[in-house]
Amino acid sequence: MVHGEGVAGQRVDALLQAVPARDGPTRPEGLARAERQRRRWATQVVVTDELARRACAERGLAPPRSVPSSQVVTVDGADVADLGSIVAVALVHSPAARMLLTELESEQEVPETAVRDYYDRNRDRFLTREALRRGVDPYGGAGPGDFLPYGHVREGIARELRRSAGRRAFFDWLDRARAGVVYAPGHEHPGDPSHPDHEHRH
């Protein structure tokens, strides 16, 4: 139930069919437990999509049509590591979630001081190719000519910081939005300790 309105279980079933199960236990009881957890995981993806649809509607945004479940594409491993599998798959599965993330990212203001500070604190990321070839130590012995000028990399840094801030805003929104969700038995969060199969992994 999302704010008192039911979400159809068929949406969870469709996602489970589209996303193959990972290799796991071979014993029957292990397989059953893994499948129960997979259903809980898929429920979180579907709930994230539903919450994002509602948030887009509240903001007057019109996301494109949903990707058919049969066309859900492979999720980038780096996104799974950065975002967790639930949010990473939701962003692939849900046009509304992608649109909301883009909107939140566009709202982030990155002060010039933050951009400059990032440049100054991460000198190793801005060595020139020649300095890298020579094996220059960015924190000892490097000269001004060994670094890409700030003006050349400023936009890229600001874009990266805005992207990170947008993702944080998305997680903050999702945490608040989930407060209005009530889960049917068997569809709780995979890490919810109130059910016997719970687990919490990163």
PDB file of C-alpha atoms in Angstrom:
ATOM      1  CA  MET A   1       0.000   0.000   0.000  1.00  0.00           C
ATOM      2  CA  VAL A   2       1.391   3.394  -1.038  1.00  0.00           C
ATOM      3  CA  HIS A   3      -0.358   6.183   0.862  1.00  0.00           C
ATOM      4  CA  GLY A   4      -3.379   3.928   1.238  1.00  0.00           C
ATOM      5  CA  GLU A   5      -3.539   2.767  -2.384  1.00  0.00           C
ATOM      6  CA  GLY A   6      -2.659  -0.761  -3.427  1.00  0.00           C
ATOM      7  CA  VAL A   7       0.161  -1.573  -5.838  1.00  0.00           C
ATOM      8  CA  ALA A   8      -0.578  -4.595  -7.998  1.00  0.00           C
ATOM      9  CA  GLY A   9       1.470  -7.687  -7.292  1.00  0.00           C
ATOM     10  CA  GLN A  10       1.632  -8.318 -11.039  1.00  0.00           C
ATOM     11  CA  ARG A  11       4.147  -5.486 -11.313  1.00  0.00           C
ATOM     12  CA  VAL A  12       6.456  -7.379  -8.977  1.00  0.00           C
ATOM     13  CA  ASP A  13       5.910 -10.603 -10.930  1.00  0.00           C
ATOM     14  CA  ALA A  14       6.758  -8.874 -14.214  1.00  0.00           C
ATOM     15  CA  LEU A  15      10.010  -7.508 -12.818  1.00  0.00           C
ATOM     16  CA  LEU A  16      10.991 -10.893 -11.417  1.00  0.00           C
ATOM     17  CA  GLN A  17      10.509 -12.423 -14.857  1.00  0.00           C
ATOM     18  CA  ALA A  18      12.619  -9.720 -16.493  1.00  0.00           C
ATOM     19  CA  VAL A  19      15.548  -9.799 -14.056  1.00  0.00           C
ATOM     20  CA  PRO A  20      17.213 -13.221 -13.921  1.00  0.00           C
ATOM     21  CA  ALA A  21      18.082 -14.682 -10.544  1.00  0.00           C
ATOM     22  CA  ARG A  22      21.734 -14.742  -9.570  1.00  0.00           C
ATOM     23  CA  ASP A  23      23.448 -18.087  -9.122  1.00  0.00           C
ATOM     24  CA  GLY A  24      22.880 -19.100  -5.558  1.00  0.00           C
ATOM     25  CA  PRO A  25      21.960 -22.003  -3.315  1.00  0.00           C
ATOM     26  CA  THR A  26      21.165 -25.390  -4.812  1.00  0.00           C
ATOM     27  CA  ARG A  27      19.419 -26.971  -1.820  1.00  0.00           C
ATOM     28  CA  PRO A  28      15.607 -26.647  -1.999  1.00  0.00           C
ATOM     29  CA  GLU A  29      15.322 -24.716   1.253  1.00  0.00           C
ATOM     30  CA  GLY A  30      18.071 -22.333   0.141  1.00  0.00           C
ATOM     31  CA  LEU A  31      16.415 -21.772  -3.222  1.00  0.00           C
ATOM     32  CA  ALA A  32      13.082 -21.066  -1.541  1.00  0.00           C
ATOM     33  CA  ARG A  33      14.668 -18.551   0.813  1.00  0.00           C
ATOM     34  CA  ALA A  34      16.527 -16.846  -2.047  1.00  0.00           C
ATOM     35  CA  GLU A  35      13.331 -16.565  -4.061  1.00  0.00           C
ATOM     36  CA  ARG A  36      11.465 -15.055  -1.122  1.00  0.00           C
ATOM     37  CA  GLN A  37      14.220 -12.471  -0.761  1.00  0.00           C
ATOM     38  CA  ARG A  38      14.199 -11.804  -4.488  1.00  0.00           C
ATOM     39  CA  ARG A  39      10.479 -11.020  -4.297  1.00  0.00           C
ATOM     40  CA  ARG A  40      11.132  -8.591  -1.440  1.00  0.00           C
ATOM     41  CA  TRP A  41      13.920  -6.974  -3.446  1.00  0.00           C
ATOM     42  CA  ALA A  42      11.709  -6.655  -6.557  1.00  0.00           C
ATOM     43  CA  THR A  43       8.965  -5.127  -4.416  1.00  0.00           C
ATOM     44  CA  GLN A  44      11.367  -2.369  -3.384  1.00  0.00           C
ATOM     45  CA  VAL A  45      12.154  -1.622  -7.032  1.00  0.00           C
ATOM     46  CA  VAL A  46       8.446  -1.455  -7.924  1.00  0.00           C
ATOM     47  CA  VAL A  47       7.667   0.710  -4.888  1.00  0.00           C
ATOM     48  CA  THR A  48      10.474   3.095  -5.854  1.00  0.00           C
ATOM     49  CA  ASP A  49       8.948   3.355  -9.327  1.00  0.00           C
ATOM     50  CA  GLU A  50       5.486   4.020  -7.883  1.00  0.00           C
ATOM     51  CA  LEU A  51       6.777   6.673  -5.490  1.00  0.00           C
ATOM     52  CA  ALA A  52       8.725   8.333  -8.306  1.00  0.00           C
ATOM     53  CA  ARG A  53       5.620   8.403 -10.530  1.00  0.00           C
ATOM     54  CA  ARG A  54       3.716  10.174  -7.788  1.00  0.00           C
ATOM     55  CA  ALA A  55       6.559  12.614  -7.135  1.00  0.00           C
ATOM     56  CA  CYS A  56       6.771  13.462 -10.846  1.00  0.00           C
ATOM     57  CA  ALA A  57       3.013  14.041 -10.970  1.00  0.00           C
ATOM     58  CA  GLU A  58       3.233  16.368  -7.966  1.00  0.00           C
ATOM     59  CA  ARG A  59       5.975  18.334  -9.731  1.00  0.00           C
ATOM     60  CA  GLY A  60       4.087  18.491 -13.011  1.00  0.00           C
ATOM     61  CA  LEU A  61       6.636  16.293 -14.771  1.00  0.00           C
ATOM     62  CA  ALA A  62       5.559  13.852 -17.454  1.00  0.00           C
ATOM     63  CA  PRO A  63       8.037  10.974 -17.672  1.00  0.00           C
ATOM     64  CA  PRO A  64       8.135   8.866 -20.837  1.00  0.00           C
ATOM     65  CA  ARG A  65       6.279   5.576 -20.930  1.00  0.00           C
ATOM     66  CA  SER A  66       7.674   2.759 -18.829  1.00  0.00           C
ATOM     67  CA  VAL A  67      10.105   0.343 -20.392  1.00  0.00           C
ATOM     68  CA  PRO A  68       8.341  -3.014 -20.895  1.00  0.00           C
ATOM     69  CA  SER A  69       9.559  -5.394 -18.219  1.00  0.00           C
ATOM     70  CA  SER A  70      10.826  -7.742 -20.912  1.00  0.00           C
ATOM     71  CA  GLN A  71      13.194  -4.997 -22.086  1.00  0.00           C
ATOM     72  CA  VAL A  72      14.843  -4.195 -18.761  1.00  0.00           C
ATOM     73  CA  VAL A  73      18.516  -3.854 -19.598  1.00  0.00           C
ATOM     74  CA  THR A  74      21.597  -4.949 -17.725  1.00  0.00           C
ATOM     75  CA  VAL A  75      22.492  -2.700 -14.807  1.00  0.00           C
ATOM     76  CA  ASP A  76      25.974  -1.223 -14.681  1.00  0.00           C
ATOM     77  CA  GLY A  77      28.069  -2.821 -11.947  1.00  0.00           C
ATOM     78  CA  ALA A  78      29.514   0.532 -10.883  1.00  0.00           C
ATOM     79  CA  ASP A  79      25.997   1.878 -10.328  1.00  0.00           C
ATOM     80  CA  VAL A  80      25.145  -1.139  -8.181  1.00  0.00           C
ATOM     81  CA  ALA A  81      28.257  -0.463  -6.090  1.00  0.00           C
ATOM     82  CA  ASP A  82      27.474   3.262  -5.769  1.00  0.00           C
ATOM     83  CA  LEU A  83      23.701   3.158  -5.415  1.00  0.00           C
ATOM     84  CA  GLY A  84      22.836  -0.337  -4.217  1.00  0.00           C
ATOM     85  CA  SER A  85      21.004  -2.821  -6.402  1.00  0.00           C
ATOM     86  CA  ILE A  86      17.489  -1.596  -5.557  1.00  0.00           C
ATOM     87  CA  VAL A  87      18.042   2.009  -6.646  1.00  0.00           C
ATOM     88  CA  ALA A  88      20.310   1.044  -9.553  1.00  0.00           C
ATOM     89  CA  VAL A  89      17.671  -1.294 -11.010  1.00  0.00           C
ATOM     90  CA  ALA A  90      14.894   1.198 -10.271  1.00  0.00           C
ATOM     91  CA  LEU A  91      16.703   3.832 -12.325  1.00  0.00           C
ATOM     92  CA  VAL A  92      16.916   1.405 -15.251  1.00  0.00           C
ATOM     93  CA  HIS A  93      13.364   0.107 -14.832  1.00  0.00           C
ATOM     94  CA  SER A  94      11.584   3.374 -14.073  1.00  0.00           C
ATOM     95  CA  PRO A  95      11.497   6.401 -16.399  1.00  0.00           C
ATOM     96  CA  ALA A  96       9.872   8.312 -13.549  1.00  0.00           C
ATOM     97  CA  ALA A  97      12.778   7.586 -11.212  1.00  0.00           C
ATOM     98  CA  ARG A  98      15.258   8.716 -13.880  1.00  0.00           C
ATOM     99  CA  MET A  99      13.299  11.901 -14.531  1.00  0.00           C
ATOM    100  CA  LEU A 100      13.030  12.671 -10.830  1.00  0.00           C
ATOM    101  CA  LEU A 101      16.769  12.116 -10.360  1.00  0.00           C
ATOM    102  CA  THR A 102      17.496  14.438 -13.296  1.00  0.00           C
ATOM    103  CA  GLU A 103      15.175  17.076 -11.839  1.00  0.00           C
ATOM    104  CA  LEU A 104      16.750  16.842  -8.391  1.00  0.00           C
ATOM    105  CA  GLU A 105      20.213  17.048  -9.918  1.00  0.00           C
ATOM    106  CA  SER A 106      19.268  20.208 -11.837  1.00  0.00           C
ATOM    107  CA  GLU A 107      18.169  21.825  -8.571  1.00  0.00           C
ATOM    108  CA  GLN A 108      21.550  21.397  -6.904  1.00  0.00           C
ATOM    109  CA  GLU A 109      23.730  24.468  -6.581  1.00  0.00           C
ATOM    110  CA  VAL A 110      27.457  23.831  -6.401  1.00  0.00           C
ATOM    111  CA  PRO A 111      29.357  26.817  -4.947  1.00  0.00           C
ATOM    112  CA  GLU A 112      32.508  27.898  -6.715  1.00  0.00           C
ATOM    113  CA  THR A 113      34.388  27.390  -3.459  1.00  0.00           C
ATOM    114  CA  ALA A 114      33.381  23.708  -3.437  1.00  0.00           C
ATOM    115  CA  VAL A 115      34.591  23.225  -7.010  1.00  0.00           C
ATOM    116  CA  ARG A 116      37.919  24.899  -6.300  1.00  0.00           C
ATOM    117  CA  ASP A 117      38.336  22.952  -3.074  1.00  0.00           C
ATOM    118  CA  TYR A 118      37.787  19.684  -4.936  1.00  0.00           C
ATOM    119  CA  TYR A 119      40.431  20.666  -7.480  1.00  0.00           C
ATOM    120  CA  ASP A 120      42.936  21.575  -4.759  1.00  0.00           C
ATOM    121  CA  ARG A 121      42.329  18.438  -2.669  1.00  0.00           C
ATOM    122  CA  ASN A 122      42.431  15.957  -5.556  1.00  0.00           C
ATOM    123  CA  ARG A 123      45.549  17.022  -7.404  1.00  0.00           C
ATOM    124  CA  ASP A 124      46.301  13.452  -8.458  1.00  0.00           C
ATOM    125  CA  ARG A 125      43.231  13.502 -10.717  1.00  0.00           C
ATOM    126  CA  PHE A 126      44.427  16.499 -12.699  1.00  0.00           C
ATOM    127  CA  LEU A 127      47.959  15.614 -13.732  1.00  0.00           C
ATOM    128  CA  THR A 128      48.751  16.166 -17.396  1.00  0.00           C
ATOM    129  CA  ARG A 129      49.448  13.146 -19.600  1.00  0.00           C
ATOM    130  CA  GLU A 130      53.099  14.086 -19.697  1.00  0.00           C
ATOM    131  CA  ALA A 131      53.278  14.249 -15.894  1.00  0.00           C
ATOM    132  CA  LEU A 132      51.586  10.861 -15.649  1.00  0.00           C
ATOM    133  CA  ARG A 133      54.044   9.421 -18.159  1.00  0.00           C
ATOM    134  CA  ARG A 134      56.958  10.711 -16.075  1.00  0.00           C
ATOM    135  CA  GLY A 135      55.453   9.333 -12.870  1.00  0.00           C
ATOM    136  CA  VAL A 136      55.230  12.731 -11.177  1.00  0.00           C
ATOM    137  CA  ASP A 137      54.146  12.700  -7.539  1.00  0.00           C
ATOM    138  CA  PRO A 138      51.227  15.180  -7.409  1.00  0.00           C
ATOM    139  CA  TYR A 139      51.793  15.823  -3.711  1.00  0.00           C
ATOM    140  CA  GLY A 140      55.563  16.182  -3.755  1.00  0.00           C
ATOM    141  CA  GLY A 141      57.820  17.576  -6.427  1.00  0.00           C
ATOM    142  CA  ALA A 142      55.188  18.429  -9.022  1.00  0.00           C
ATOM    143  CA  GLY A 143      55.288  21.859 -10.611  1.00  0.00           C
ATOM    144  CA  PRO A 144      52.414  24.062 -11.806  1.00  0.00           C
ATOM    145  CA  GLY A 145      52.932  22.876 -15.381  1.00  0.00           C
ATOM    146  CA  ASP A 146      52.273  19.285 -14.345  1.00  0.00           C
ATOM    147  CA  PHE A 147      48.580  19.953 -13.691  1.00  0.00           C
ATOM    148  CA  LEU A 148      45.678  20.643 -16.000  1.00  0.00           C
ATOM    149  CA  PRO A 149      44.634  24.285 -15.525  1.00  0.00           C
ATOM    150  CA  TYR A 150      41.642  24.832 -13.257  1.00  0.00           C
ATOM    151  CA  GLY A 151      39.720  26.582 -16.011  1.00  0.00           C
ATOM    152  CA  HIS A 152      40.005  23.510 -18.246  1.00  0.00           C
ATOM    153  CA  VAL A 153      38.525  21.102 -15.697  1.00  0.00           C
ATOM    154  CA  ARG A 154      36.167  23.328 -13.719  1.00  0.00           C
ATOM    155  CA  GLU A 155      32.998  22.401 -15.641  1.00  0.00           C
ATOM    156  CA  GLY A 156      33.707  18.689 -15.322  1.00  0.00           C
ATOM    157  CA  ILE A 157      34.243  18.984 -11.576  1.00  0.00           C
ATOM    158  CA  ALA A 158      31.058  21.018 -11.111  1.00  0.00           C
ATOM    159  CA  ARG A 159      29.106  18.452 -13.151  1.00  0.00           C
ATOM    160  CA  GLU A 160      30.460  15.597 -11.025  1.00  0.00           C
ATOM    161  CA  LEU A 161      29.679  17.390  -7.757  1.00  0.00           C
ATOM    162  CA  ARG A 162      26.174  18.263  -8.972  1.00  0.00           C
ATOM    163  CA  ARG A 163      25.602  14.641  -9.940  1.00  0.00           C
ATOM    164  CA  SER A 164      26.696  13.454  -6.494  1.00  0.00           C
ATOM    165  CA  ALA A 165      24.496  16.036  -4.785  1.00  0.00           C
ATOM    166  CA  GLY A 166      21.568  14.954  -6.964  1.00  0.00           C
ATOM    167  CA  ARG A 167      22.015  11.349  -5.933  1.00  0.00           C
ATOM    168  CA  ARG A 168      22.099  12.328  -2.265  1.00  0.00           C
ATOM    169  CA  ALA A 169      18.912  14.333  -2.765  1.00  0.00           C
ATOM    170  CA  PHE A 170      17.299  11.326  -4.455  1.00  0.00           C
ATOM    171  CA  PHE A 171      18.163   9.063  -1.512  1.00  0.00           C
ATOM    172  CA  ASP A 172      16.858  11.675   0.941  1.00  0.00           C
ATOM    173  CA  TRP A 173      13.606  11.903  -1.028  1.00  0.00           C
ATOM    174  CA  LEU A 174      13.253   8.108  -1.170  1.00  0.00           C
ATOM    175  CA  ASP A 175      13.802   7.726   2.572  1.00  0.00           C
ATOM    176  CA  ARG A 176      11.034  10.247   3.267  1.00  0.00           C
ATOM    177  CA  ALA A 177       8.678   8.849   0.628  1.00  0.00           C
ATOM    178  CA  ARG A 178       8.939   5.293   1.927  1.00  0.00           C
ATOM    179  CA  ALA A 179       7.400   6.411   5.214  1.00  0.00           C
ATOM    180  CA  GLY A 180       3.992   6.197   3.539  1.00  0.00           C
ATOM    181  CA  VAL A 181       4.423   2.584   2.402  1.00  0.00           C
ATOM    182  CA  VAL A 182       2.891  -0.469   4.110  1.00  0.00           C
ATOM    183  CA  TYR A 183       4.129  -3.861   2.902  1.00  0.00           C
ATOM    184  CA  ALA A 184       2.064  -7.005   2.555  1.00  0.00           C
ATOM    185  CA  PRO A 185       3.508 -10.117   4.236  1.00  0.00           C
ATOM    186  CA  GLY A 186       6.230 -11.597   2.055  1.00  0.00           C
ATOM    187  CA  HIS A 187       7.024  -8.240   0.459  1.00  0.00           C
ATOM    188  CA  GLU A 188       8.951  -6.520   3.264  1.00  0.00           C
ATOM    189  CA  HIS A 189      12.352  -4.926   2.675  1.00  0.00           C
ATOM    190  CA  PRO A 190      15.016  -7.672   2.297  1.00  0.00           C
ATOM    191  CA  GLY A 191      16.872  -6.215   5.286  1.00  0.00           C
ATOM    192  CA  ASP A 192      13.840  -5.840   7.540  1.00  0.00           C
ATOM    193  CA  PRO A 193      14.690  -7.801  10.711  1.00  0.00           C
ATOM    194  CA  SER A 194      11.023  -8.524  11.375  1.00  0.00           C
ATOM    195  CA  HIS A 195      11.019 -11.411   8.899  1.00  0.00           C
ATOM    196  CA  PRO A 196      13.130 -14.572   9.277  1.00  0.00           C
ATOM    197  CA  ASP A 197      14.891 -14.358   5.897  1.00  0.00           C
ATOM    198  CA  HIS A 198      16.210 -10.854   6.402  1.00  0.00           C
ATOM    199  CA  GLU A 199      19.684  -9.962   5.215  1.00  0.00           C
ATOM    200  CA  HIS A 200      21.537  -6.704   4.639  1.00  0.00           C
ATOM    201  CA  ARG A 201      24.275  -6.675   2.049  1.00  0.00           C
ATOM    202  CA  HIS A 202      26.219  -4.050   0.107  1.00  0.00           C
TER     203      HIS A 202
END
